[in-house]
Amino acid sequence: MSKELSRSLLLNTLWSFIGRFGYLTVGLITNIILARLLSPKEFGQLGIIMFFIIIGNVLTESGLSGALVRKKNVTDIDYSTIFIFNLIISLVLMAILIASSGFVAEFYSDSELKSLLIVSSFVLLINAFKITQSTRLTKELQFKKKAAYEFIAIFIASIITVFLAIKGAGVWALISFQLLIAIISTLLLWFFVGPLKSYRFSTVSFKSFYKFGVNTTFASLLNTGFDNIYQLVLGKYFSIAQSGYFYQAKNLQGIPLNLIVMLGSGPIYSVLSRLQDSPKDFNKMYENITRVFTIIVGFLSIIIFFYAEVIISILYGADWIESAYYMQLLIIGSFFYTQEMFNRNIFKIFDRTEKILQLEILKKAIQLGTIFYGVLTMSIENLLYGFIITSIISFFINYYFARKLQGNNILDEAFIILKVIFISIIVVLISHYFALKMGLDSFNLLWLLPFIFISYILLLHFSRVISIFNDSKSLYYIIKNKK
């Protein structure tokens, strides 16, 4: 593996991180302001609406953008074929949502949901116009530009949305936020990346992407649907306000983890795809990336779990404190979930996307049983414990088949992941012990942050997950691009 490729991966990952971090930071600040202006019920309504929009976006994209990134020689006909397909699907889905909006409103006994869903459905059509342009930037490793366009879109949308909320727009401010991001980002991509050079649909081209797209689409559909179904269940069987608490907790704990997953599906996936014909280089790079990925996710999970109440209190205020409990349970499952999402790169790169679908069906069969149990017992705890159990089982099954396909040592990487899990638990327990002994609570817990970081790094070092000196030296040479 060349130093140049390593440097390319690092730089593109860095730009993706900076761009996504800026995007998520603006989104977080906007959400904090909106949470103090609006009620849990209004966020619960948004959570229900967004379930259908997110599912629609998955179907509109249809997994074909990943196929474009993977393909070595992409033609203008390929881009235009995917664009036309996405556009047609978005129109069909819009019609379905509009037609079913009345049923959704009646199901939740909330008449306002009908108009909210109708207006929100336009997000699908707008997004269909930008998928191919965004994919082109990803394929060409233009992550700096991609990050800039996304940041500008959310920044402008945030200003307008906060103004609407202050003026009393209520839940419509939240809906406007989604529409504005879609509109502004689409306009930016069409202006700077440019329109397509061709608007022809090729059956031959479509068939070449069909297998990849179908498998990843159905897998993503199952994954996204069940990942967001909890807010629907809470809204129906408990209360829309509880759905709001869950929605905020899920989004907040997901900000740093989704950032890591985005890096895995963006620059890391693009660079790894270039090594698909070099197993030795691929395995070496993937092993190093997985180790770093697991360490980062482990630390983020510790912070979110330990400081859940502090985070909610600082950002959203005492009215949202119920979200802290959701955050703690969700972050445990999310540790394994993000690992599973990262492992999917192997199936995509080696064109074995049918494995993604097969494993996703198995996972959802298990998860469906836990959801039924949570509803039957009318217990939010049982509902979320089921999510954790499903995530753990699914990760290890996914891990086994991914490494088997990769032809890499299964046990070596598994031990690293298990060490990180064990170390994370130890750090949380020790930190909790010191908090009790020192009588720390609420904001005073922040004094333990340096201790948590240092103890985590030292335990990783002594357990041979990392080598502080060697890893720092390697990173230095990659940045300097030395031979």
GROMACS .gro file of C-alpha atoms in nm:
model
  483
    1MET     CA    1   0.000   0.000   0.000
    2SER     CA    2   0.157   0.331  -0.109
    3LYS     CA    3   0.225   0.626   0.117
    4GLU     CA    4   0.034   0.839  -0.132
    5LEU     CA    5  -0.281   0.631  -0.095
    6SER     CA    6  -0.251   0.644   0.284
    7ARG     CA    7  -0.211   1.021   0.268
    8SER     CA    8  -0.507   1.048   0.030
    9LEU     CA    9  -0.720   0.850   0.273
   10LEU     CA   10  -0.609   1.066   0.565
   11LEU     CA   11  -0.667   1.398   0.388
   12ASN     CA   12  -1.007   1.302   0.249
   13THR     CA   13  -1.110   1.156   0.582
   14LEU     CA   14  -0.999   1.477   0.749
   15TRP     CA   15  -1.198   1.695   0.510
   16SER     CA   16  -1.503   1.472   0.548
   17PHE     CA   17  -1.468   1.491   0.923
   18ILE     CA   18  -1.429   1.870   0.925
   19GLY     CA   19  -1.722   1.916   0.689
   20ARG     CA   20  -1.950   1.674   0.868
   21PHE     CA   21  -1.846   1.807   1.207
   22GLY     CA   22  -1.935   2.159   1.097
   23TYR     CA   23  -2.264   2.035   0.952
   24LEU     CA   24  -2.356   1.847   1.268
   25THR     CA   25  -2.245   2.132   1.493
   26VAL     CA   26  -2.474   2.380   1.318
   27GLY     CA   27  -2.753   2.121   1.326
   28LEU     CA   28  -2.696   2.062   1.697
   29ILE     CA   29  -2.699   2.433   1.782
   30THR     CA   30  -3.018   2.474   1.582
   31ASN     CA   31  -3.174   2.174   1.756
   32ILE     CA   32  -3.079   2.314   2.099
   33ILE     CA   33  -3.251   2.643   2.020
   34LEU     CA   34  -3.556   2.468   1.878
   35ALA     CA   35  -3.578   2.233   2.179
   36ARG     CA   36  -3.609   2.536   2.405
   37LEU     CA   37  -3.874   2.694   2.183
   38LEU     CA   38  -4.083   2.387   2.103
   39SER     CA   39  -4.233   2.098   2.301
   40PRO     CA   40  -4.155   1.722   2.314
   41LYS     CA   41  -4.489   1.659   2.140
   42GLU     CA   42  -4.387   1.865   1.837
   43PHE     CA   43  -4.058   1.676   1.812
   44GLY     CA   44  -4.259   1.356   1.849
   45GLN     CA   45  -4.468   1.457   1.548
   46LEU     CA   46  -4.148   1.524   1.355
   47GLY     CA   47  -4.013   1.183   1.458
   48ILE     CA   48  -4.319   1.009   1.315
   49ILE     CA   49  -4.303   1.209   0.991
   50MET     CA   50  -3.930   1.155   0.947
   51PHE     CA   51  -3.974   0.777   0.965
   52PHE     CA   52  -4.158   0.787   0.633
   53ILE     CA   53  -3.921   1.044   0.478
   54ILE     CA   54  -3.609   0.849   0.574
   55ILE     CA   55  -3.757   0.528   0.433
   56GLY     CA   56  -3.849   0.717   0.117
   57ASN     CA   57  -3.495   0.850   0.080
   58VAL     CA   58  -3.355   0.497   0.105
   59LEU     CA   59  -3.586   0.376  -0.170
   60THR     CA   60  -3.519   0.681  -0.387
   61GLU     CA   61  -3.142   0.635  -0.370
   62SER     CA   62  -3.188   0.259  -0.411
   63GLY     CA   63  -2.827   0.178  -0.323
   64LEU     CA   64  -2.719   0.272  -0.674
   65SER     CA   65  -2.488   0.555  -0.571
   66GLY     CA   66  -2.267   0.300  -0.395
   67ALA     CA   67  -2.257   0.100  -0.717
   68LEU     CA   68  -2.144   0.411  -0.906
   69VAL     CA   69  -1.864   0.473  -0.656
   70ARG     CA   70  -1.748   0.111  -0.680
   71LYS     CA   71  -1.746   0.097  -1.060
   72LYS     CA   72  -1.407   0.185  -1.205
   73ASN     CA   73  -1.511   0.336  -1.539
   74VAL     CA   74  -1.835   0.530  -1.505
   75THR     CA   75  -1.989   0.691  -1.813
   76ASP     CA   76  -2.228   0.983  -1.853
   77ILE     CA   77  -2.496   0.731  -1.948
   78ASP     CA   78  -2.447   0.557  -1.614
   79TYR     CA   79  -2.504   0.882  -1.427
   80SER     CA   80  -2.809   0.977  -1.631
   81THR     CA   81  -2.961   0.630  -1.595
   82ILE     CA   82  -2.936   0.643  -1.216
   83PHE     CA   83  -3.069   1.001  -1.213
   84ILE     CA   84  -3.380   0.914  -1.415
   85PHE     CA   85  -3.446   0.605  -1.205
   86ASN     CA   86  -3.415   0.804  -0.880
   87LEU     CA   87  -3.648   1.073  -1.012
   88ILE     CA   88  -3.920   0.825  -1.112
   89ILE     CA   89  -3.903   0.644  -0.779
   90SER     CA   90  -3.926   0.970  -0.584
   91LEU     CA   91  -4.244   1.071  -0.771
   92VAL     CA   92  -4.404   0.732  -0.703
   93LEU     CA   93  -4.316   0.749  -0.334
   94MET     CA   94  -4.448   1.105  -0.308
   95ALA     CA   95  -4.782   0.993  -0.445
   96ILE     CA   96  -4.796   0.702  -0.200
   97LEU     CA   97  -4.721   0.925   0.100
   98ILE     CA   98  -4.977   1.185  -0.002
   99ALA     CA   99  -5.242   0.916  -0.055
  100SER     CA  100  -5.169   0.750   0.281
  101SER     CA  101  -5.130   1.071   0.487
  102GLY     CA  102  -5.490   1.057   0.608
  103PHE     CA  103  -5.448   0.701   0.735
  104VAL     CA  104  -5.132   0.795   0.926
  105ALA     CA  105  -5.309   1.089   1.091
  106GLU     CA  106  -5.603   0.868   1.187
  107PHE     CA  107  -5.375   0.592   1.321
  108TYR     CA  108  -5.210   0.835   1.564
  109SER     CA  109  -5.529   1.032   1.632
  110ASP     CA  110  -5.353   1.351   1.526
  111SER     CA  111  -5.512   1.532   1.231
  112GLU     CA  112  -5.212   1.766   1.192
  113LEU     CA  113  -4.994   1.476   1.078
  114LYS     CA  114  -5.178   1.462   0.743
  115SER     CA  115  -5.069   1.805   0.621
  116LEU     CA  116  -4.722   1.761   0.776
  117LEU     CA  117  -4.666   1.439   0.582
  118ILE     CA  118  -4.795   1.583   0.254
  119VAL     CA  119  -4.560   1.882   0.266
  120SER     CA  120  -4.264   1.674   0.388
  121SER     CA  121  -4.301   1.430   0.097
  122PHE     CA  122  -4.156   1.696  -0.137
  123VAL     CA  123  -3.819   1.634   0.030
  124LEU     CA  124  -3.802   1.305  -0.164
  125LEU     CA  125  -3.846   1.476  -0.500
  126ILE     CA  126  -3.594   1.749  -0.421
  127ASN     CA  127  -3.332   1.502  -0.298
  128ALA     CA  128  -3.368   1.296  -0.616
  129PHE     CA  129  -3.223   1.588  -0.810
  130LYS     CA  130  -2.895   1.591  -0.616
  131ILE     CA  131  -2.801   1.225  -0.565
  132THR     CA  132  -2.594   1.185  -0.881
  133GLN     CA  133  -2.409   1.515  -0.831
  134SER     CA  134  -2.325   1.423  -0.474
  135THR     CA  135  -2.213   1.077  -0.585
  136ARG     CA  136  -1.983   1.229  -0.848
  137LEU     CA  137  -1.805   1.430  -0.578
  138THR     CA  138  -1.766   1.119  -0.363
  139LYS     CA  139  -1.628   0.912  -0.648
  140GLU     CA  140  -1.380   1.183  -0.742
  141LEU     CA  141  -1.277   1.221  -0.376
  142GLN     CA  142  -1.390   1.585  -0.376
  143PHE     CA  143  -1.486   1.577  -0.010
  144LYS     CA  144  -1.371   1.932   0.059
  145LYS     CA  145  -1.623   2.071  -0.189
  146LYS     CA  146  -1.893   1.832  -0.077
  147ALA     CA  147  -1.844   1.941   0.284
  148ALA     CA  148  -1.860   2.309   0.191
  149TYR     CA  149  -2.192   2.274   0.005
  150GLU     CA  150  -2.351   2.077   0.289
  151PHE     CA  151  -2.235   2.330   0.548
  152ILE     CA  152  -2.370   2.629   0.355
  153ALA     CA  153  -2.706   2.454   0.311
  154ILE     CA  154  -2.761   2.373   0.677
  155PHE     CA  155  -2.631   2.714   0.791
  156ILE     CA  156  -2.881   2.909   0.579
  157ALA     CA  157  -3.162   2.665   0.661
  158SER     CA  158  -3.090   2.694   1.035
  159ILE     CA  159  -3.116   3.073   1.037
  160ILE     CA  160  -3.452   3.066   0.859
  161THR     CA  161  -3.584   2.782   1.076
  162VAL     CA  162  -3.498   2.951   1.406
  163PHE     CA  163  -3.665   3.270   1.282
  164LEU     CA  164  -3.981   3.072   1.199
  165ALA     CA  165  -3.981   2.904   1.541
  166ILE     CA  166  -3.945   3.237   1.721
  167LYS     CA  167  -4.239   3.368   1.519
  168GLY     CA  168  -4.454   3.079   1.646
  169ALA     CA  169  -4.446   2.839   1.350
  170GLY     CA  170  -4.431   2.541   1.589
  171VAL     CA  171  -4.382   2.201   1.428
  172TRP     CA  172  -4.388   2.365   1.084
  173ALA     CA  173  -4.050   2.518   1.163
  174LEU     CA  174  -3.912   2.166   1.200
  175ILE     CA  175  -4.066   2.058   0.870
  176SER     CA  176  -3.932   2.370   0.698
  177PHE     CA  177  -3.583   2.284   0.820
  178GLN     CA  178  -3.585   1.955   0.629
  179LEU     CA  179  -3.721   2.116   0.314
  180LEU     CA  180  -3.477   2.407   0.320
  181ILE     CA  181  -3.171   2.183   0.357
  182ALA     CA  182  -3.285   1.974   0.061
  183ILE     CA  183  -3.359   2.277  -0.159
  184ILE     CA  184  -3.042   2.474  -0.083
  185SER     CA  185  -2.803   2.178  -0.111
  186THR     CA  186  -2.961   2.072  -0.442
  187LEU     CA  187  -2.926   2.423  -0.587
  188LEU     CA  188  -2.562   2.442  -0.477
  189LEU     CA  189  -2.475   2.107  -0.632
  190TRP     CA  190  -2.645   2.189  -0.962
  191PHE     CA  191  -2.476   2.528  -0.979
  192PHE     CA  192  -2.122   2.424  -0.886
  193VAL     CA  193  -2.103   2.058  -0.994
  194GLY     CA  194  -2.324   2.123  -1.292
  195PRO     CA  195  -2.612   1.939  -1.460
  196LEU     CA  196  -2.575   1.600  -1.622
  197LYS     CA  197  -2.427   1.580  -1.969
  198SER     CA  198  -2.689   1.330  -2.078
  199TYR     CA  199  -3.050   1.251  -1.988
  200ARG     CA  200  -3.087   0.904  -2.134
  201PHE     CA  201  -3.193   0.585  -1.964
  202SER     CA  202  -2.990   0.278  -2.053
  203THR     CA  203  -3.131  -0.064  -1.973
  204VAL     CA  204  -2.785  -0.217  -2.010
  205SER     CA  205  -2.638   0.032  -1.765
  206PHE     CA  206  -2.918  -0.017  -1.515
  207LYS     CA  207  -2.881  -0.396  -1.524
  208SER     CA  208  -2.511  -0.363  -1.442
  209PHE     CA  209  -2.602  -0.188  -1.117
  210TYR     CA  210  -2.919  -0.385  -1.046
  211LYS     CA  211  -2.779  -0.665  -0.830
  212PHE     CA  212  -2.572  -0.432  -0.615
  213GLY     CA  213  -2.855  -0.181  -0.580
  214VAL     CA  214  -3.136  -0.427  -0.502
  215ASN     CA  215  -2.949  -0.606  -0.225
  216THR     CA  216  -2.821  -0.292  -0.055
  217THR     CA  217  -3.159  -0.119  -0.092
  218PHE     CA  218  -3.359  -0.393   0.075
  219ALA     CA  219  -3.092  -0.429   0.344
  220SER     CA  220  -3.091  -0.052   0.406
  221LEU     CA  221  -3.470  -0.048   0.400
  222LEU     CA  222  -3.490  -0.313   0.669
  223ASN     CA  223  -3.213  -0.153   0.869
  224THR     CA  224  -3.345   0.203   0.847
  225GLY     CA  225  -3.704   0.097   0.902
  226PHE     CA  226  -3.635  -0.096   1.219
  227ASP     CA  227  -3.383   0.159   1.342
  228ASN     CA  228  -3.652   0.429   1.331
  229ILE     CA  229  -3.954   0.216   1.419
  230TYR     CA  230  -3.915   0.275   1.791
  231GLN     CA  231  -4.040   0.632   1.767
  232LEU     CA  232  -4.350   0.502   1.586
  233VAL     CA  233  -4.411   0.240   1.856
  234LEU     CA  234  -4.360   0.492   2.136
  235GLY     CA  235  -4.590   0.742   1.967
  236LYS     CA  236  -4.868   0.484   1.926
  237TYR     CA  237  -4.853   0.274   2.244
  238PHE     CA  238  -4.712   0.523   2.494
  239SER     CA  239  -4.738   0.891   2.394
  240ILE     CA  240  -4.621   1.125   2.120
  241ALA     CA  241  -4.426   1.314   2.388
  242GLN     CA  242  -4.229   0.996   2.469
  243SER     CA  243  -4.158   0.964   2.099
  244GLY     CA  244  -4.019   1.318   2.118
  245TYR     CA  245  -3.789   1.232   2.409
  246PHE     CA  246  -3.666   0.926   2.222
  247TYR     CA  247  -3.621   1.118   1.897
  248GLN     CA  248  -3.402   1.379   2.065
  249ALA     CA  249  -3.197   1.117   2.253
  250LYS     CA  250  -3.145   0.914   1.937
  251ASN     CA  251  -3.036   1.213   1.734
  252LEU     CA  252  -2.806   1.349   2.004
  253GLN     CA  253  -2.623   1.025   2.079
  254GLY     CA  254  -2.609   0.952   1.709
  255ILE     CA  255  -2.429   1.275   1.613
  256PRO     CA  256  -2.071   1.159   1.684
  257LEU     CA  257  -2.137   0.797   1.586
  258ASN     CA  258  -2.306   0.886   1.260
  259LEU     CA  259  -2.006   1.107   1.185
  260ILE     CA  260  -1.779   0.803   1.215
  261VAL     CA  261  -2.012   0.585   1.005
  262MET     CA  262  -2.023   0.858   0.739
  263LEU     CA  263  -1.645   0.850   0.716
  264GLY     CA  264  -1.663   0.474   0.670
  265SER     CA  265  -1.916   0.497   0.387
  266GLY     CA  266  -1.748   0.798   0.225
  267PRO     CA  267  -1.371   0.844   0.190
  268ILE     CA  268  -1.277   0.513   0.354
  269TYR     CA  269  -1.511   0.316   0.127
  270SER     CA  270  -1.385   0.504  -0.179
  271VAL     CA  271  -1.018   0.437  -0.101
  272LEU     CA  272  -1.071   0.074   0.002
  273SER     CA  273  -1.257   0.014  -0.325
  274ARG     CA  274  -0.933   0.094  -0.507
  275LEU     CA  275  -0.758  -0.189  -0.320
  276GLN     CA  276  -1.013  -0.459  -0.401
  277ASP     CA  277  -0.769  -0.631  -0.640
  278SER     CA  278  -0.484  -0.629  -0.387
  279PRO     CA  279  -0.589  -0.854  -0.093
  280LYS     CA  280  -0.271  -0.804   0.108
  281ASP     CA  281  -0.284  -0.425   0.097
  282PHE     CA  282  -0.659  -0.428   0.150
  283ASN     CA  283  -0.641  -0.646   0.462
  284LYS     CA  284  -0.359  -0.441   0.612
  285MET     CA  285  -0.536  -0.110   0.562
  286TYR     CA  286  -0.874  -0.246   0.673
  287GLU     CA  287  -0.723  -0.391   0.991
  288ASN     CA  288  -0.565  -0.057   1.085
  289ILE     CA  289  -0.880   0.138   1.005
  290THR     CA  290  -1.097  -0.103   1.208
  291ARG     CA  291  -0.870  -0.070   1.510
  292VAL     CA  292  -0.882   0.311   1.503
  293PHE     CA  293  -1.256   0.306   1.431
  294THR     CA  294  -1.329   0.080   1.729
  295ILE     CA  295  -1.114   0.288   1.966
  296ILE     CA  296  -1.289   0.612   1.870
  297VAL     CA  297  -1.639   0.465   1.893
  298GLY     CA  298  -1.553   0.311   2.230
  299PHE     CA  299  -1.443   0.644   2.375
  300LEU     CA  300  -1.747   0.827   2.239
  301SER     CA  301  -1.972   0.562   2.390
  302ILE     CA  302  -1.809   0.607   2.732
  303ILE     CA  303  -1.858   0.983   2.724
  304ILE     CA  304  -2.220   0.969   2.611
  305PHE     CA  305  -2.314   0.698   2.862
  306PHE     CA  306  -2.141   0.859   3.160
  307TYR     CA  307  -2.245   1.217   3.086
  308ALA     CA  308  -2.595   1.154   2.947
  309GLU     CA  309  -2.780   1.364   3.208
  310VAL     CA  310  -2.520   1.640   3.197
  311ILE     CA  311  -2.540   1.658   2.817
  312ILE     CA  312  -2.920   1.679   2.819
  313SER     CA  313  -2.925   1.937   3.100
  314ILE     CA  314  -2.669   2.162   2.931
  315LEU     CA  315  -2.809   2.140   2.582
  316TYR     CA  316  -3.185   2.103   2.620
  317GLY     CA  317  -3.267   2.193   2.979
  318ALA     CA  318  -3.444   2.014   3.263
  319ASP     CA  319  -3.766   1.966   3.061
  320TRP     CA  320  -3.586   1.708   2.845
  321ILE     CA  321  -3.412   1.511   3.121
  322GLU     CA  322  -3.615   1.198   3.037
  323SER     CA  323  -3.412   1.174   2.717
  324ALA     CA  324  -3.097   1.094   2.920
  325TYR     CA  325  -3.217   0.743   3.005
  326TYR     CA  326  -3.289   0.675   2.638
  327MET     CA  327  -2.940   0.797   2.549
  328GLN     CA  328  -2.770   0.557   2.790
  329LEU     CA  329  -2.951   0.253   2.656
  330LEU     CA  330  -2.921   0.358   2.294
  331ILE     CA  331  -2.547   0.419   2.307
  332ILE     CA  332  -2.480   0.061   2.418
  333GLY     CA  333  -2.662  -0.079   2.118
  334SER     CA  334  -2.518   0.190   1.892
  335PHE     CA  335  -2.160   0.081   1.967
  336PHE     CA  336  -2.229  -0.255   1.804
  337TYR     CA  337  -2.456  -0.104   1.539
  338THR     CA  338  -2.186   0.135   1.411
  339GLN     CA  339  -1.936  -0.152   1.397
  340GLU     CA  340  -2.182  -0.350   1.189
  341MET     CA  341  -2.235  -0.060   0.948
  342PHE     CA  342  -1.861  -0.028   0.899
  343ASN     CA  343  -1.823  -0.401   0.828
  344ARG     CA  344  -2.068  -0.370   0.541
  345ASN     CA  345  -1.792  -0.210   0.336
  346ILE     CA  346  -1.644  -0.556   0.284
  347PHE     CA  347  -1.963  -0.696   0.130
  348LYS     CA  348  -2.002  -0.390  -0.092
  349ILE     CA  349  -1.643  -0.376  -0.212
  350PHE     CA  350  -1.631  -0.746  -0.304
  351ASP     CA  351  -1.979  -0.729  -0.463
  352ARG     CA  352  -2.142  -0.971  -0.219
  353THR     CA  353  -2.428  -0.744  -0.125
  354GLU     CA  354  -2.667  -1.039  -0.106
  355LYS     CA  355  -2.493  -1.120   0.222
  356ILE     CA  356  -2.594  -0.780   0.360
  357LEU     CA  357  -2.956  -0.854   0.278
  358GLN     CA  358  -2.947  -1.207   0.420
  359LEU     CA  359  -2.788  -1.095   0.746
  360GLU     CA  360  -3.027  -0.801   0.773
  361ILE     CA  361  -3.330  -1.030   0.740
  362LEU     CA  362  -3.193  -1.250   1.018
  363LYS     CA  363  -3.131  -0.946   1.238
  364LYS     CA  364  -3.479  -0.807   1.186
  365ALA     CA  365  -3.641  -1.140   1.269
  366ILE     CA  366  -3.470  -1.122   1.609
  367GLN     CA  367  -3.548  -0.754   1.652
  368LEU     CA  368  -3.913  -0.796   1.562
  369GLY     CA  369  -3.951  -1.047   1.844
  370THR     CA  370  -3.804  -0.802   2.096
  371ILE     CA  371  -4.033  -0.521   1.975
  372PHE     CA  372  -4.341  -0.741   2.016
  373TYR     CA  373  -4.226  -0.833   2.364
  374GLY     CA  374  -4.177  -0.466   2.457
  375VAL     CA  375  -4.526  -0.377   2.330
  376LEU     CA  376  -4.693  -0.678   2.498
  377THR     CA  377  -4.533  -0.593   2.833
  378MET     CA  378  -4.594  -0.219   2.774
  379SER     CA  379  -4.238  -0.158   2.889
  380ILE     CA  380  -4.008   0.100   2.733
  381GLU     CA  381  -3.715  -0.067   2.910
  382ASN     CA  382  -3.791  -0.405   2.753
  383LEU     CA  383  -3.825  -0.238   2.415
  384LEU     CA  384  -3.477  -0.084   2.436
  385TYR     CA  385  -3.314  -0.385   2.603
  386GLY     CA  386  -3.430  -0.576   2.297
  387PHE     CA  387  -3.254  -0.322   2.075
  388ILE     CA  388  -2.928  -0.377   2.266
  389ILE     CA  389  -2.951  -0.757   2.251
  390THR     CA  390  -3.031  -0.749   1.880
  391SER     CA  391  -2.738  -0.516   1.807
  392ILE     CA  392  -2.490  -0.740   1.992
  393ILE     CA  393  -2.604  -1.063   1.825
  394SER     CA  394  -2.623  -0.901   1.483
  395PHE     CA  395  -2.275  -0.752   1.509
  396PHE     CA  396  -2.101  -1.081   1.586
  397ILE     CA  397  -2.285  -1.264   1.308
  398ASN     CA  398  -2.204  -0.985   1.064
  399TYR     CA  399  -1.842  -0.975   1.182
  400TYR     CA  400  -1.792  -1.347   1.129
  401PHE     CA  401  -1.918  -1.354   0.770
  402ALA     CA  402  -1.742  -1.029   0.674
  403ARG     CA  403  -1.403  -1.155   0.791
  404LYS     CA  404  -1.464  -1.493   0.631
  405LEU     CA  405  -1.529  -1.324   0.296
  406GLN     CA  406  -1.229  -1.099   0.345
  407GLY     CA  407  -1.005  -1.397   0.419
  408ASN     CA  408  -0.856  -1.220   0.720
  409ASN     CA  409  -0.777  -1.349   1.070
  410ILE     CA  410  -1.109  -1.350   1.255
  411LEU     CA  411  -0.978  -1.390   1.610
  412ASP     CA  412  -0.714  -1.115   1.606
  413GLU     CA  413  -0.955  -0.833   1.528
  414ALA     CA  414  -1.225  -0.986   1.750
  415PHE     CA  415  -0.989  -0.974   2.047
  416ILE     CA  416  -0.920  -0.606   1.982
  417ILE     CA  417  -1.293  -0.527   1.979
  418LEU     CA  418  -1.354  -0.729   2.295
  419LYS     CA  419  -1.063  -0.554   2.467
  420VAL     CA  420  -1.209  -0.213   2.380
  421ILE     CA  421  -1.550  -0.321   2.515
  422PHE     CA  422  -1.396  -0.452   2.838
  423ILE     CA  423  -1.181  -0.140   2.884
  424SER     CA  424  -1.481   0.087   2.822
  425ILE     CA  425  -1.679  -0.090   3.094
  426ILE     CA  426  -1.386  -0.064   3.339
  427VAL     CA  427  -1.343   0.310   3.272
  428VAL     CA  428  -1.716   0.377   3.329
  429LEU     CA  429  -1.721   0.175   3.653
  430ILE     CA  430  -1.406   0.339   3.791
  431SER     CA  431  -1.530   0.685   3.696
  432HIS     CA  432  -1.864   0.616   3.862
  433TYR     CA  433  -1.683   0.498   4.175
  434PHE     CA  434  -1.475   0.816   4.197
  435ALA     CA  435  -1.783   1.029   4.133
  436LEU     CA  436  -1.956   0.870   4.432
  437LYS     CA  437  -1.647   0.894   4.655
  438MET     CA  438  -1.586   1.259   4.567
  439GLY     CA  439  -1.954   1.349   4.583
  440LEU     CA  440  -1.960   1.473   4.225
  441ASP     CA  441  -2.284   1.515   4.038
  442SER     CA  442  -2.434   1.718   3.756
  443PHE     CA  443  -2.182   1.962   3.603
  444ASN     CA  444  -1.913   1.873   3.860
  445LEU     CA  445  -1.874   1.537   3.681
  446LEU     CA  446  -1.690   1.725   3.406
  447TRP     CA  447  -1.385   1.734   3.636
  448LEU     CA  448  -1.346   1.362   3.566
  449LEU     CA  449  -1.318   1.408   3.188
  450PRO     CA  450  -0.935   1.425   3.178
  451PHE     CA  451  -0.917   1.117   3.402
  452ILE     CA  452  -1.153   0.925   3.171
  453PHE     CA  453  -0.949   1.008   2.861
  454ILE     CA  454  -0.608   0.933   3.015
  455SER     CA  455  -0.720   0.608   3.180
  456TYR     CA  456  -0.881   0.493   2.854
  457ILE     CA  457  -0.563   0.559   2.651
  458LEU     CA  458  -0.336   0.397   2.910
  459LEU     CA  459  -0.551   0.087   2.938
  460LEU     CA  460  -0.552   0.056   2.559
  461HIS     CA  461  -0.175   0.088   2.558
  462PHE     CA  462  -0.111  -0.167   2.833
  463SER     CA  463  -0.356  -0.414   2.678
  464ARG     CA  464  -0.164  -0.377   2.346
  465VAL     CA  465  -0.457  -0.239   2.152
  466ILE     CA  466  -0.243   0.064   2.071
  467SER     CA  467   0.119   0.166   2.101
  468ILE     CA  468   0.128   0.533   2.194
  469PHE     CA  469   0.480   0.590   2.056
  470ASN     CA  470   0.462   0.377   1.740
  471ASP     CA  471   0.112   0.487   1.637
  472SER     CA  472   0.199   0.854   1.687
  473LYS     CA  473   0.513   0.808   1.481
  474SER     CA  474   0.323   0.635   1.197
  475LEU     CA  475   0.064   0.911   1.187
  476TYR     CA  476   0.341   1.173   1.171
  477TYR     CA  477   0.507   1.007   0.872
  478ILE     CA  478   0.176   0.971   0.686
  479ILE     CA  479   0.099   1.340   0.735
  480LYS     CA  480   0.447   1.440   0.623
  481ASN     CA  481   0.426   1.190   0.333
  482LYS     CA  482   0.778   1.065   0.401
  483LYS     CA  483   0.913   0.760   0.224
   0.00000   0.00000   0.00000
